Coordinates of C-alpha atoms and ligand atoms in Angstrom, one line a residue:
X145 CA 10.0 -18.8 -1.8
X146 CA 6.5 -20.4 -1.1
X147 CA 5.4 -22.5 -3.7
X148 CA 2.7 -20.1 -5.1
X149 CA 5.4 -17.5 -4.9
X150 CA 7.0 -19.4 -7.2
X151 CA 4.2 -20.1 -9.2
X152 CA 3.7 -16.5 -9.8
X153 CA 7.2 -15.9 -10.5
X154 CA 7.7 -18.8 -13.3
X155 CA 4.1 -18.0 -14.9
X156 CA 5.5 -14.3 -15.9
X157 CA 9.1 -15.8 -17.1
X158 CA 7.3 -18.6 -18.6
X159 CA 4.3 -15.7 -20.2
X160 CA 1.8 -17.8 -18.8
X161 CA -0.8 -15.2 -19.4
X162 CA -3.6 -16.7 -18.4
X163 CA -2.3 -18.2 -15.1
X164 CA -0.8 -15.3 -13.2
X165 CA -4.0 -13.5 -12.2
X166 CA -5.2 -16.8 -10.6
X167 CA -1.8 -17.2 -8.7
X168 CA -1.6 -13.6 -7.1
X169 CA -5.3 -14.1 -6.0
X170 CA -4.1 -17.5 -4.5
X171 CA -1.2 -15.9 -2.6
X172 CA -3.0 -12.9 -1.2
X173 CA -5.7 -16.1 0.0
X174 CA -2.8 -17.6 1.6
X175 CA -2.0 -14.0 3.6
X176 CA 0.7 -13.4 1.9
X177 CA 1.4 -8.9 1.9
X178 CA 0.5 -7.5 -1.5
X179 CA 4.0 -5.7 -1.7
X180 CA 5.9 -9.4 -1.2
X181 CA 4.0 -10.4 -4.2
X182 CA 4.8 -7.6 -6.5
X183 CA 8.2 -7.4 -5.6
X184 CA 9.5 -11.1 -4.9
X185 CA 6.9 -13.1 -7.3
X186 CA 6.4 -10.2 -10.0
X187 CA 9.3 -7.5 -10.7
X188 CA 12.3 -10.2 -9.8
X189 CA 10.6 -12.2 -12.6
X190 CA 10.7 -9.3 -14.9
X191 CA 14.4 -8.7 -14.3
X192 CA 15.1 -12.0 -14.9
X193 CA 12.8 -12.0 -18.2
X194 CA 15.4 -9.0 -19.0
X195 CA 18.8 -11.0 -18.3
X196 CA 17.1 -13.6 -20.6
X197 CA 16.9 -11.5 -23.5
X198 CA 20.1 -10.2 -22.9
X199 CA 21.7 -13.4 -23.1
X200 CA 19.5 -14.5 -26.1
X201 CA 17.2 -16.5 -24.6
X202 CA 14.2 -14.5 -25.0
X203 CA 13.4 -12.1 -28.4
X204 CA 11.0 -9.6 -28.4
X205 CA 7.5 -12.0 -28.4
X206 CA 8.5 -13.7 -24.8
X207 CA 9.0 -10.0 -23.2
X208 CA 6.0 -9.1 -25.0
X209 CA 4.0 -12.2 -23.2
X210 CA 6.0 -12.0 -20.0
X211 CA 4.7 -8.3 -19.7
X212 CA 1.0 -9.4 -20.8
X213 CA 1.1 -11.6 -17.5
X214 CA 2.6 -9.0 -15.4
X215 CA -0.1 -6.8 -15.7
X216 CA -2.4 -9.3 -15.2
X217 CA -1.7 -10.2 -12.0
X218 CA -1.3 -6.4 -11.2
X219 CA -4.9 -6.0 -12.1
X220 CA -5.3 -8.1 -8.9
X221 CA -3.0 -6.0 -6.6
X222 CA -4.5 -2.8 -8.2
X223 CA -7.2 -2.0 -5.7
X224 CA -4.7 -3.5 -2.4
X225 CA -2.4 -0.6 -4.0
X226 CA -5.0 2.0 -5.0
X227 CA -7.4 3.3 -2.2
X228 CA -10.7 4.6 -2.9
X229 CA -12.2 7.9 -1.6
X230 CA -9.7 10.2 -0.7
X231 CA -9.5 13.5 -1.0
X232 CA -6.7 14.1 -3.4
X233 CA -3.6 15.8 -1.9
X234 CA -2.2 16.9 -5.6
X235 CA -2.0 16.3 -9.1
X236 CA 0.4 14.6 -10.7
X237 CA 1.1 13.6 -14.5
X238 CA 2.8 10.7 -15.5
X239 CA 4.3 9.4 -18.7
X240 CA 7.2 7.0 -20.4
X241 CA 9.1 9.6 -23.0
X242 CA 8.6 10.2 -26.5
X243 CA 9.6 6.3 -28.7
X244 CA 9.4 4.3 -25.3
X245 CA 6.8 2.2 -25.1
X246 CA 7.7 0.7 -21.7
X247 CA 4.8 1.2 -19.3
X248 CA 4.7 -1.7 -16.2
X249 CA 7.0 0.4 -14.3
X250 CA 5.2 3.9 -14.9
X251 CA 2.2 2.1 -14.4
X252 CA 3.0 1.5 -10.6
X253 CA 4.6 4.5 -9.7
X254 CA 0.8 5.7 -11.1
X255 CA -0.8 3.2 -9.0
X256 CA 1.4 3.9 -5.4
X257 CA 0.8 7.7 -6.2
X258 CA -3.0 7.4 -6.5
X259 CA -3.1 5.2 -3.4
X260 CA -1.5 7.6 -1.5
X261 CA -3.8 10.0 -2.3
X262 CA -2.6 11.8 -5.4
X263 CA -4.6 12.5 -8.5
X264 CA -3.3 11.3 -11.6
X265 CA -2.9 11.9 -15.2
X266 CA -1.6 9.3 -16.8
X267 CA -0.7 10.1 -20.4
X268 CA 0.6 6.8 -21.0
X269 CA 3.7 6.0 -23.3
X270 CA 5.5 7.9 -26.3
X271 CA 4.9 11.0 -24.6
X272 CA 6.6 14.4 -26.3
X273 CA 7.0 17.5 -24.1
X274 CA 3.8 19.7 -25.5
X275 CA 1.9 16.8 -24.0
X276 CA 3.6 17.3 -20.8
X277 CA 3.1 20.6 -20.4
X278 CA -0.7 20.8 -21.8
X279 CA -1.3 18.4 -18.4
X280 CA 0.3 21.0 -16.4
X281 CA -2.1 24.1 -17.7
X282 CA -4.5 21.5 -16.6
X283 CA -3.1 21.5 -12.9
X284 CA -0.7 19.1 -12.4
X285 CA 1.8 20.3 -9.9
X286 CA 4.4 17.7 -10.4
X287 CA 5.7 15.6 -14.0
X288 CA 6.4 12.4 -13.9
X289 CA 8.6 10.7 -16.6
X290 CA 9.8 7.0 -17.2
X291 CA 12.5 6.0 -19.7
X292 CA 13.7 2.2 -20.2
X293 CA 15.7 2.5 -22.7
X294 CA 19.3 4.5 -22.8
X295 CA 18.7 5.7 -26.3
X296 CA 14.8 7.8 -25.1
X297 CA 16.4 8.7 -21.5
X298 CA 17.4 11.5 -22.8
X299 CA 14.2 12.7 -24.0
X300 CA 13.8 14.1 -20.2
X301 CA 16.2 16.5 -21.0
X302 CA 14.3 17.9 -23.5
X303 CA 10.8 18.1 -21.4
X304 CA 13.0 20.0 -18.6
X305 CA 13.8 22.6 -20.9
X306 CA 10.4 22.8 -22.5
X307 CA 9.1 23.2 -19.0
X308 CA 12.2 26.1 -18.1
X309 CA 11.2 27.6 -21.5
X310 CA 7.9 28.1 -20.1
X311 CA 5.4 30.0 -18.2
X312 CA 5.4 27.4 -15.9
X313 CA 9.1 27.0 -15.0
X314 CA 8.8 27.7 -11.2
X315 CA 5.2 26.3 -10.3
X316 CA 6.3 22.7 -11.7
X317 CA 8.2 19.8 -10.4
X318 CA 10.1 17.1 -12.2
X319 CA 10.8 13.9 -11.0
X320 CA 12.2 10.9 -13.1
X321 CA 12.9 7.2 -13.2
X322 CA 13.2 3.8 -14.7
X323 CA 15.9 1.3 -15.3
X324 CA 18.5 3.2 -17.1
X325 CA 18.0 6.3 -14.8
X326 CA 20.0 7.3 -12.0
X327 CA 20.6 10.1 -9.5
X328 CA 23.7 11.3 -11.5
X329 CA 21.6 11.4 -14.4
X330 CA 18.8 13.0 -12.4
X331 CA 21.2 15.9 -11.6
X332 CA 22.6 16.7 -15.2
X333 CA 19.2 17.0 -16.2
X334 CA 18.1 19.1 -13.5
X335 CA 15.6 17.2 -12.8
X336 CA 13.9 17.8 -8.9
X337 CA 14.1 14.2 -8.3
X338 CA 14.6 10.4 -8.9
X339 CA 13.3 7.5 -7.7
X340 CA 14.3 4.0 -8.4
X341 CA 11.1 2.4 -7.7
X342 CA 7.6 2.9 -7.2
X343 CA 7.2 3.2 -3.5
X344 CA 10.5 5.9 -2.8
X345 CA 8.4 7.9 -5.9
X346 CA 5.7 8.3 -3.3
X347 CA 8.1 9.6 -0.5
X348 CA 9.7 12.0 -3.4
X349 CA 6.5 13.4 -4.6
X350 CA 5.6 14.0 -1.0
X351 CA 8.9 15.8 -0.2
X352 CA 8.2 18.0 -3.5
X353 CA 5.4 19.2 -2.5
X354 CA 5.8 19.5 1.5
Ligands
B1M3 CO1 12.2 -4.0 -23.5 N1 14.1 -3.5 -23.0 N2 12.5 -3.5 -25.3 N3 10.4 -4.5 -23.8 N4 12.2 -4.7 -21.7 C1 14.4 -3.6 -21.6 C2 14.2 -2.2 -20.9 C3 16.0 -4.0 -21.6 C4 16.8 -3.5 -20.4 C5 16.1 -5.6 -21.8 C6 17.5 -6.0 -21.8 O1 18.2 -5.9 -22.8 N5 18.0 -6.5 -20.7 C7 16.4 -3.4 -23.0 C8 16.9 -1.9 -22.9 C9 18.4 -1.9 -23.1 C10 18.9 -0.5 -23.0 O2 18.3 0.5 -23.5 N6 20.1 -0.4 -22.4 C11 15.1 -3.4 -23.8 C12 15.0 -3.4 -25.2 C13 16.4 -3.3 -25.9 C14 13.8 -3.3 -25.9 C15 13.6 -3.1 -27.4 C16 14.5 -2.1 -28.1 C17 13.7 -4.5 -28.1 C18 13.7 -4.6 -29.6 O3 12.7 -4.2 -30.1 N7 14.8 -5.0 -30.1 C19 12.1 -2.7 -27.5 C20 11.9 -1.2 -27.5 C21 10.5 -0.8 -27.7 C22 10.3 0.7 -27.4 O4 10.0 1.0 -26.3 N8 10.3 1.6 -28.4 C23 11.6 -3.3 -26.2 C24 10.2 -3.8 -26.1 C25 9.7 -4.4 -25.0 C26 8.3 -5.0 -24.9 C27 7.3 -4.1 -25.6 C28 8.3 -6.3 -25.5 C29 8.1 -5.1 -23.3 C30 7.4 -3.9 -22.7 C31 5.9 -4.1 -22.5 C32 5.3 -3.0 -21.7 O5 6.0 -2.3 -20.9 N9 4.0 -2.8 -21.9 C33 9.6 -5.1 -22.8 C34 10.0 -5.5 -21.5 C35 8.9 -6.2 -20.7 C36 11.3 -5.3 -21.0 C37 11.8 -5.8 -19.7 C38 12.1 -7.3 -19.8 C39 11.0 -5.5 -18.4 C40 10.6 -4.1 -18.2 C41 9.7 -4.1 -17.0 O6 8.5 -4.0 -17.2 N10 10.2 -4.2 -15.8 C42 13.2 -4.9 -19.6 C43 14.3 -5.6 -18.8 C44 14.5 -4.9 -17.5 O7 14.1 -3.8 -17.2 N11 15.4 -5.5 -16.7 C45 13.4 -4.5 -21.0 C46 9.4 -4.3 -14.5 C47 9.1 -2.9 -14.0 C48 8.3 -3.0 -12.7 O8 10.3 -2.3 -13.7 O9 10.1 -0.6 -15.5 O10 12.2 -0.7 -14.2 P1 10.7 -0.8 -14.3 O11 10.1 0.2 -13.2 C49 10.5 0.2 -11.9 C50 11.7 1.3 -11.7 O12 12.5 1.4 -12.8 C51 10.9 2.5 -11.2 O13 9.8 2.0 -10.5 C52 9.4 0.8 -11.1 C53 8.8 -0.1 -10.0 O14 9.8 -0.5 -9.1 N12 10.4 3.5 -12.2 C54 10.2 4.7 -11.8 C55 10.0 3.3 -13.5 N13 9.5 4.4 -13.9 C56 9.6 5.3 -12.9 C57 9.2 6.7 -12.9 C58 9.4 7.4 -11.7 C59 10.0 6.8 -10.6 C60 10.4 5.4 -10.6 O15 9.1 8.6 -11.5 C61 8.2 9.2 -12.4

């Protein structure tokens, strides 16, 4: 790992919040591609954050932090990810379910999607199935739903058969993800799809709605 690979990668362990903006611009100076940057300086250092709270290392505060610098320096990939006038090729909504309130993850699967072209509702996180389905009266053609946590994973469920109980069961696609999620999962649920990270959401979404 360079060393301003590294830099970036120990300023989001170390919740160095002020720091990892100026060391993704610096790397991207240096040449270095946007998606070697999010993935080897910025979501290795979040898994790790993770294994250190596991072990007891971190509490709630140094995730808290650690996550405050994340999105920082995504703030600085956001328009590498994200292109600019294109006509958009669907709607999508997005959301982390009802008493989750992680949102990095759902962020960039929001972020991928709009830069390949899709428009996006983002409802953001603790998100219950009416608000789902109010964005798709408002033309979303595909939900999108993150869970973190194994005890609100199952909150999908319950969207899924809001959206079955509904006018809109057959005009609608459901595609899920997020740590604790997994194509087994994705199948009990019904869902149409999972993706385990941001840019195979992209190639789902597409496939959705070929
Ligand atoms: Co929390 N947390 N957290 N946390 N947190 C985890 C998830 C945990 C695994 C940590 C651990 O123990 N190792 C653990 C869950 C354990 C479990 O359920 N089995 C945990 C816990 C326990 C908790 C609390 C309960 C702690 C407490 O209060 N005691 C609490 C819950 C609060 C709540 O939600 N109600 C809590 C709180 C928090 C913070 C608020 C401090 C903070 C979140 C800040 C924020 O998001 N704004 C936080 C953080 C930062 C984490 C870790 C360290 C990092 C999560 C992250 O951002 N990863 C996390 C550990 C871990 O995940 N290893 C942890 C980076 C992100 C890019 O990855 O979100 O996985 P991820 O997204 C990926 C893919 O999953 C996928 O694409 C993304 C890009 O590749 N993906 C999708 C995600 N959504 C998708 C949707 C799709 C498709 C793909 O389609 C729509």
């Amino acid at each position: 790992m360079s060393e301003t690979m590294h830099k970036i990668y120990q300023s989001i362990v170390d919740g160095q919040m002020d720091s990892t903006a100026g060391f993704v611009q610096e790397a991207l100076d240096e040449g270095i591609d946007p998606s070697t940057v999010l993935n080897e300086g910025m979501i290795s250092a979040m898994r790790y954050v993770g294994q250190l709270f596991e072990e007891g290392e971190y509490y709630v505060p140094e995730m808290l932090v650690a996550a405050r610098a994340m999105k920082n320096g995504l703030g600085i990939l956001r328009p590498l990810l994200v292109e600019k006038d294109v006509e958009p090729v669907g709607k999508v909504v997005v959301g982390t379910v009802k008493g989750d309130l992680h949102d990095i993850g759902k962020n960039l699967v929001a972020m991928m999607l709009e830069g390949a072209g899709y428009e996006i509702i983002d409802l953001g996180t603790n998100v219950d199935a009416s608000s789902f389905l109010e964005a798709v009266q408002d033309g979303a053609q595909v939900i999108g739903m993150s869970a973190l946590l194994t005890t609100t994973m199952r909150g999908m469920k319950e969207v899924i058969e809001a959206v079955k109980n509904s006018e809109f069961r057959y005009q609608v696609k459901v595609i899920v993800g997020g740590a604790p999620i997994t194509q087994d999962f994705a199948d009990q649920i019904e869902a149409d799809a999972f993706a385990a990270d941001a840019s195979s959401a992209v190639r789902e979404v597409n496939r959705l709605l070929a």
